[in-house]
Amino acid sequence: MAAARLQAEGELGCAERLGAAARRSERRCTASIAAITIGMVLAAMFSLSFGASHIDLPTSAAALFGIGSAQDVASVRSIRLPRVACAIVSGAGLALAGAALQSVLENPLASSSTVGISQGAAFGATFAILVALPAFAGSGASVGMGATALFAFAGAMASSLVVLLFSRFGSMRPESIVLVGVALSALWAGASTIIQYFANDVELTKVLFWQFGDLGRATWSQIGFMALVGAGCSAYFFANRWSYNALQNGAHAAAGLGVDVGKTRAAGVAVASLMAASMVSFVGLINFIGLIAPHIARRMVGNDYRFLLPASLVLGSTIMLLSDLAARMVLSPVILPIGAITSFLGAPLFLYLLYRGYRR
């Protein structure tokens, strides 16, 4: 009787210690997300202040509410604020899409740039600039400024559909989906090269500038569209956070916990592809955000998707803001392509992950 009581007390004490450890871990994760959020706000404020003409922080904050000289108000509200909003929305979207893809494909290298979605968007934009828009212009039809983005979106979704078909109906392992992305990227690059071969210098320059990636080309209506799609996709990801946690233990273990693995995987790839396509179509090729942000977030909050998703979201926005800030400040007043800045950050991480996998 006494032994049973001691055993029960021991189990109760162990449960209390585990519960206390879990609460400490949750508080640490929450504090980390709060710290990242503060960093994102500071990065946004610095982005509003720095540019071709420097405006100090108090003045830029006042100009944000229409207070100050007309020049400062115009610079902050008409030029820099849309750029900052675009960085926050697109960075968050690409990072969340990358985190979700890495879970459902069970591959730490998955992101929109490694599964061919970005390259599909690049082909769509190339086709629009060199083929579709000149044809519409020749017919006298009115072509909207978002036509290139629409074609880029169509190209990204075409690539996403192929990835989805392979993940849903193919007999391939989830890890092999990245190889599908490599093949798709080569296919899109070849098709783009053939079209560019017949273009003149002016048309090639337009294509080149689209592929550089630019946060300043999106209009408020386009940023609103990106935010709307991003909010819907984010809600889906957060609603499925427990399924993503279960998938980390493997498909069989997740199925044992009641997760419909096939449905979760197919829907996850579809929603992540939609989110990534919506972002890339308007900002161009900005690679590796979907790879960098989730991996840094894992270092800070662990693999629990209850915290990993919001941490990836905020980190994606922060990295995009800092990359854009670096692109504008390194050779000011020259603005470097932000896609090159993110590639400098992401390529070494990609190589490190490959090396670690090889060593393992």
Coordinates of C-alpha atoms in Angstrom, one line a residue:
M1 CA 0.0 0.0 0.0
A2 CA 2.8 2.4 1.0
A3 CA 4.8 1.4 -2.1
A4 CA 1.8 2.1 -4.3
R5 CA 1.3 5.5 -2.7
L6 CA 5.0 6.3 -3.2
Q7 CA 4.8 5.3 -6.9
A8 CA 1.7 7.4 -7.4
E9 CA 3.4 10.4 -5.7
G10 CA 6.5 9.8 -7.9
E11 CA 4.4 9.8 -11.1
L12 CA 2.6 12.9 -10.0
G13 CA 5.8 14.7 -9.3
C14 CA 7.2 13.6 -12.6
A15 CA 4.1 14.9 -14.4
E16 CA 4.4 18.2 -12.6
R17 CA 8.0 18.6 -13.5
L18 CA 7.2 17.8 -17.2
G19 CA 4.4 20.3 -17.1
A20 CA 6.6 23.0 -15.6
A21 CA 9.3 22.3 -18.2
A22 CA 6.7 22.6 -21.0
R23 CA 5.5 25.9 -19.6
R24 CA 9.0 27.3 -19.4
S25 CA 9.6 26.2 -23.0
E26 CA 6.4 27.9 -24.1
R27 CA 7.3 31.1 -22.3
R28 CA 10.8 31.0 -23.9
C29 CA 9.3 30.6 -27.4
T30 CA 6.8 33.4 -26.8
A31 CA 9.6 35.7 -25.6
S32 CA 11.7 34.8 -28.7
I33 CA 8.8 35.6 -31.0
A34 CA 8.2 38.9 -29.2
A35 CA 11.9 39.8 -29.6
I36 CA 11.8 39.0 -33.3
T37 CA 8.7 41.1 -33.7
I38 CA 10.4 44.1 -32.0
G39 CA 13.3 43.6 -34.3
M40 CA 11.0 43.6 -37.3
V41 CA 9.4 46.9 -36.1
L42 CA 12.8 48.5 -35.7
A43 CA 13.9 47.3 -39.1
A44 CA 10.7 48.8 -40.6
M45 CA 11.4 52.1 -38.9
F46 CA 15.0 52.2 -40.3
S47 CA 13.7 51.3 -43.7
L48 CA 11.4 54.3 -43.6
S49 CA 14.3 56.6 -42.6
F50 CA 17.1 55.5 -45.0
G51 CA 17.1 56.1 -48.7
A52 CA 18.4 58.5 -51.3
S53 CA 17.7 61.3 -48.7
H54 CA 18.2 60.4 -45.0
I55 CA 15.3 61.3 -42.7
D56 CA 15.9 60.8 -39.0
L57 CA 13.7 58.4 -37.1
P58 CA 11.5 60.9 -35.2
T59 CA 10.9 62.9 -38.5
S60 CA 10.0 59.7 -40.5
A61 CA 7.7 58.6 -37.7
A62 CA 5.9 62.0 -37.8
A63 CA 5.8 62.0 -41.6
L64 CA 4.1 58.6 -41.4
F65 CA 1.1 60.5 -39.9
G66 CA 1.3 63.4 -42.4
I67 CA 3.3 65.7 -40.0
G68 CA 6.3 67.5 -41.3
S69 CA 7.5 69.0 -44.6
A70 CA 5.7 68.0 -47.8
Q71 CA 8.9 66.4 -49.2
D72 CA 9.4 64.2 -46.1
V73 CA 5.8 63.2 -46.0
A74 CA 5.9 62.4 -49.7
S75 CA 9.1 60.4 -49.4
V76 CA 7.9 58.3 -46.4
R77 CA 4.2 57.8 -47.4
S78 CA 4.4 57.5 -51.1
I79 CA 7.8 55.9 -51.8
R80 CA 9.1 54.1 -48.7
L81 CA 5.9 53.0 -46.9
P82 CA 4.7 50.8 -49.9
R83 CA 8.2 49.3 -50.1
V84 CA 8.2 48.4 -46.4
A85 CA 4.7 47.0 -46.6
C86 CA 5.6 44.9 -49.6
A87 CA 8.7 43.6 -47.8
I88 CA 6.7 42.6 -44.7
V89 CA 3.9 40.9 -46.6
S90 CA 6.1 39.1 -49.2
G91 CA 8.8 38.1 -46.6
A92 CA 6.1 36.6 -44.3
G93 CA 4.4 34.8 -47.2
L94 CA 7.6 33.2 -48.6
A95 CA 8.8 32.2 -45.2
L96 CA 5.5 30.5 -44.2
A97 CA 5.3 28.7 -47.5
G98 CA 8.8 27.4 -47.0
A99 CA 8.0 26.2 -43.5
A100 CA 4.9 24.4 -44.6
L101 CA 6.6 22.8 -47.6
Q102 CA 9.5 21.6 -45.4
S103 CA 6.9 19.9 -43.2
V104 CA 4.6 18.2 -45.7
L105 CA 7.5 17.2 -48.0
E106 CA 9.6 16.1 -45.0
N107 CA 12.5 17.8 -46.6
P108 CA 14.5 20.6 -45.0
L109 CA 15.6 21.9 -48.4
A110 CA 12.1 22.6 -49.7
S111 CA 11.1 26.1 -50.5
S112 CA 9.5 27.9 -53.4
S113 CA 12.9 28.5 -55.0
T114 CA 14.0 24.8 -54.7
V115 CA 10.8 23.2 -56.0
G116 CA 10.6 25.3 -59.2
I117 CA 7.8 27.7 -58.3
S118 CA 10.0 30.8 -58.6
Q119 CA 11.4 29.6 -61.9
G120 CA 7.9 29.0 -63.2
A121 CA 7.0 32.6 -62.3
A122 CA 10.2 33.8 -64.1
F123 CA 9.1 32.0 -67.3
G124 CA 5.6 33.5 -67.1
A125 CA 7.0 37.0 -66.7
T126 CA 9.5 36.4 -69.6
F127 CA 6.6 35.1 -71.8
A128 CA 4.5 38.1 -70.9
I129 CA 7.2 40.7 -71.6
L130 CA 8.6 39.3 -74.8
V131 CA 5.5 37.6 -76.4
A132 CA 2.1 38.4 -74.9
L133 CA 2.4 42.1 -74.1
P134 CA 3.9 43.0 -77.6
A135 CA 1.1 41.0 -79.2
F136 CA -1.6 42.9 -77.2
A137 CA 0.1 46.2 -77.8
G138 CA 0.2 45.5 -81.6
S139 CA -3.6 44.8 -81.6
G140 CA -4.3 48.1 -79.9
A141 CA -5.7 46.4 -76.8
S142 CA -5.3 48.1 -73.4
V143 CA -2.8 46.2 -71.3
G144 CA -2.8 46.7 -67.5
M145 CA 0.4 47.1 -65.5
G146 CA -0.3 43.9 -63.6
A147 CA -0.4 41.8 -66.8
T148 CA 3.2 40.6 -66.2
A149 CA 2.3 39.7 -62.7
L150 CA -0.7 37.7 -63.9
F151 CA 1.5 35.7 -66.4
A152 CA 4.1 35.2 -63.7
F153 CA 1.4 33.9 -61.4
A154 CA 0.1 31.5 -64.1
G155 CA 3.7 30.2 -64.6
A156 CA 4.2 29.7 -60.9
M157 CA 0.9 27.9 -60.5
A158 CA 1.7 25.6 -63.5
S159 CA 4.9 24.6 -61.8
S160 CA 3.0 24.2 -58.5
L161 CA 0.5 21.9 -60.2
V162 CA 3.2 19.6 -61.5
V163 CA 4.7 19.4 -58.0
L164 CA 1.3 18.7 -56.6
L165 CA 0.6 16.0 -59.0
F166 CA 3.9 14.3 -58.2
S167 CA 3.3 14.6 -54.5
R168 CA -0.3 13.4 -54.7
F169 CA -0.4 10.8 -57.4
G170 CA 3.2 9.8 -58.0
S171 CA 4.9 7.0 -56.2
M172 CA 7.9 9.2 -55.4
R173 CA 9.2 9.7 -51.9
P174 CA 8.6 13.2 -50.4
E175 CA 12.4 13.9 -50.4
S176 CA 12.4 13.4 -54.2
I177 CA 10.1 16.3 -54.8
V178 CA 13.1 18.7 -54.6
L179 CA 14.5 16.7 -57.5
V180 CA 11.3 17.4 -59.4
G181 CA 11.9 21.0 -58.7
V182 CA 15.4 20.9 -60.1
A183 CA 14.0 19.3 -63.3
L184 CA 11.3 21.9 -63.5
S185 CA 13.7 24.7 -63.0
A186 CA 15.9 23.5 -65.8
L187 CA 12.8 23.1 -68.1
W188 CA 11.6 26.7 -67.3
A189 CA 15.1 28.1 -67.8
G190 CA 15.4 26.4 -71.2
A191 CA 12.1 27.7 -72.3
S192 CA 13.0 31.2 -71.2
T193 CA 16.3 31.0 -73.0
I194 CA 14.6 30.1 -76.3
I195 CA 12.2 33.1 -76.0
Q196 CA 15.0 35.5 -75.0
Y197 CA 17.2 34.3 -77.9
F198 CA 14.8 36.1 -80.3
A199 CA 14.4 39.3 -78.2
N200 CA 16.1 42.6 -78.8
D201 CA 18.3 44.5 -76.2
V202 CA 15.4 46.6 -74.8
E203 CA 13.2 43.6 -74.3
L204 CA 16.0 41.6 -72.7
T205 CA 16.7 44.5 -70.3
K206 CA 13.0 44.5 -69.1
V207 CA 13.2 40.7 -68.5
L208 CA 16.5 41.1 -66.6
F209 CA 15.1 43.8 -64.3
W210 CA 12.1 41.7 -63.5
Q211 CA 14.3 38.8 -62.6
F212 CA 16.4 41.0 -60.3
G213 CA 13.6 41.2 -57.8
D214 CA 12.2 44.5 -56.7
L215 CA 10.0 45.5 -53.8
G216 CA 9.3 48.9 -55.3
R217 CA 7.3 47.8 -58.3
A218 CA 4.2 46.5 -56.4
T219 CA 1.3 48.9 -56.1
W220 CA -1.0 49.2 -53.1
S221 CA -3.7 47.2 -54.8
Q222 CA -1.2 44.4 -55.5
I223 CA 0.1 44.5 -51.9
G224 CA -3.5 44.2 -50.7
F225 CA -4.0 41.2 -53.0
M226 CA -0.8 39.6 -51.6
A227 CA -1.9 40.3 -48.0
L228 CA -5.4 38.8 -48.6
V229 CA -4.0 35.6 -50.1
G230 CA -1.3 35.5 -47.4
A231 CA -3.9 35.8 -44.6
G232 CA -6.1 33.0 -46.0
C233 CA -3.1 30.7 -46.5
S234 CA -1.7 31.5 -43.1
A235 CA -5.0 30.7 -41.4
Y236 CA -4.9 27.3 -43.1
F237 CA -1.4 26.6 -42.0
F238 CA -2.1 27.6 -38.4
A239 CA -5.2 25.4 -38.4
N240 CA -3.1 22.4 -39.4
R241 CA -0.2 23.0 -37.0
W242 CA -0.9 19.8 -35.0
S243 CA -0.8 17.8 -38.2
Y244 CA 2.6 19.3 -39.1
N245 CA 3.9 18.4 -35.6
A246 CA 2.7 14.8 -36.1
L247 CA 4.4 14.6 -39.6
Q248 CA 7.7 15.3 -38.0
N249 CA 7.7 11.8 -36.6
G250 CA 7.2 10.3 -40.0
A251 CA 4.1 9.5 -42.2
H252 CA 3.4 6.2 -40.4
A253 CA 3.5 7.8 -36.9
A254 CA 1.3 10.6 -38.1
A255 CA -1.2 8.2 -39.6
G256 CA -1.3 6.4 -36.3
L257 CA -2.2 9.6 -34.6
G258 CA -5.2 10.1 -36.9
V259 CA -3.7 12.4 -39.5
D260 CA -4.8 11.9 -43.1
V261 CA -1.2 12.1 -44.5
G262 CA -2.1 12.1 -48.2
K263 CA -4.7 14.8 -47.8
T264 CA -2.6 16.9 -45.5
R265 CA 0.4 16.6 -47.8
A266 CA -1.5 17.5 -51.0
A267 CA -3.4 20.4 -49.5
G268 CA -0.2 21.7 -47.8
V269 CA 1.7 21.7 -51.1
A270 CA -1.3 23.4 -52.9
V271 CA -1.8 26.1 -50.4
A272 CA 2.0 26.8 -50.0
S273 CA 2.4 27.0 -53.7
L274 CA -0.5 29.4 -54.0
M275 CA 1.0 31.6 -51.3
A276 CA 4.5 31.5 -52.9
A277 CA 3.2 32.1 -56.4
S278 CA 1.2 35.2 -55.2
M279 CA 4.3 36.7 -53.7
V280 CA 6.9 35.9 -56.4
S281 CA 4.5 37.2 -59.1
F282 CA 4.7 40.7 -57.8
V283 CA 8.2 41.1 -56.4
G284 CA 10.1 38.9 -58.9
L285 CA 12.8 36.4 -58.1
I286 CA 13.8 36.8 -54.4
N287 CA 15.2 33.4 -53.5
F288 CA 16.0 31.6 -50.3
I289 CA 13.7 33.6 -47.9
G290 CA 11.6 30.4 -47.6
L291 CA 14.7 28.4 -46.8
I292 CA 16.5 30.9 -44.4
A293 CA 13.7 32.0 -42.2
P294 CA 12.3 28.6 -41.1
H295 CA 15.8 27.3 -40.3
I296 CA 16.7 30.3 -38.2
A297 CA 13.3 30.1 -36.5
R298 CA 13.9 26.4 -35.6
R299 CA 17.1 27.4 -33.9
M300 CA 15.2 29.9 -31.8
V301 CA 11.9 28.2 -31.0
G302 CA 12.4 24.5 -31.9
N303 CA 10.3 22.3 -34.1
D304 CA 6.9 22.9 -32.5
Y305 CA 4.8 24.3 -35.4
R306 CA 2.6 26.2 -32.8
F307 CA 5.6 28.5 -32.4
L308 CA 7.6 27.7 -35.6
L309 CA 4.9 29.2 -37.9
P310 CA 4.6 32.6 -36.3
A311 CA 8.4 32.8 -35.7
S312 CA 9.0 32.0 -39.4
L313 CA 6.4 34.6 -40.5
V314 CA 8.0 37.4 -38.5
L315 CA 11.6 36.3 -39.3
G316 CA 10.7 36.3 -43.0
S317 CA 9.5 39.8 -42.9
T318 CA 12.5 40.9 -40.8
I319 CA 15.1 39.3 -43.2
M320 CA 13.3 40.8 -46.2
L321 CA 13.4 44.3 -44.6
L322 CA 17.1 44.0 -43.6
S323 CA 18.0 42.7 -47.1
D324 CA 16.2 45.6 -48.7
L325 CA 17.9 48.0 -46.4
A326 CA 21.3 46.5 -47.3
A327 CA 20.4 46.7 -51.0
R328 CA 19.7 50.4 -50.7
M329 CA 22.6 51.3 -48.4
V330 CA 25.7 49.4 -49.6
L331 CA 26.2 51.5 -52.7
S332 CA 23.8 54.4 -52.0
P333 CA 22.2 56.0 -54.0
V334 CA 22.5 52.9 -56.3
I335 CA 19.9 50.2 -55.3
L336 CA 21.3 46.7 -55.6
P337 CA 19.0 43.8 -56.6
I338 CA 17.5 42.4 -53.4
G339 CA 17.5 39.0 -55.0
A340 CA 21.3 39.0 -55.0
I341 CA 21.4 40.0 -51.3
T342 CA 19.1 37.1 -50.3
S343 CA 21.1 34.7 -52.5
F344 CA 24.3 35.7 -50.6
L345 CA 22.5 34.7 -47.4
G346 CA 20.7 31.6 -48.6
A347 CA 23.2 29.8 -50.8
P348 CA 25.8 29.2 -47.9
L349 CA 22.9 27.9 -45.7
F350 CA 21.8 25.6 -48.6
L351 CA 25.3 24.3 -48.9
Y352 CA 25.6 23.8 -45.2
L353 CA 22.4 21.8 -45.1
L354 CA 23.6 19.6 -47.9
Y355 CA 26.9 19.1 -46.1
R356 CA 25.3 18.3 -42.8
G357 CA 23.0 15.7 -44.6
Y358 CA 26.0 14.2 -46.3
R359 CA 27.9 14.0 -43.0
R360 CA 24.9 12.4 -41.3

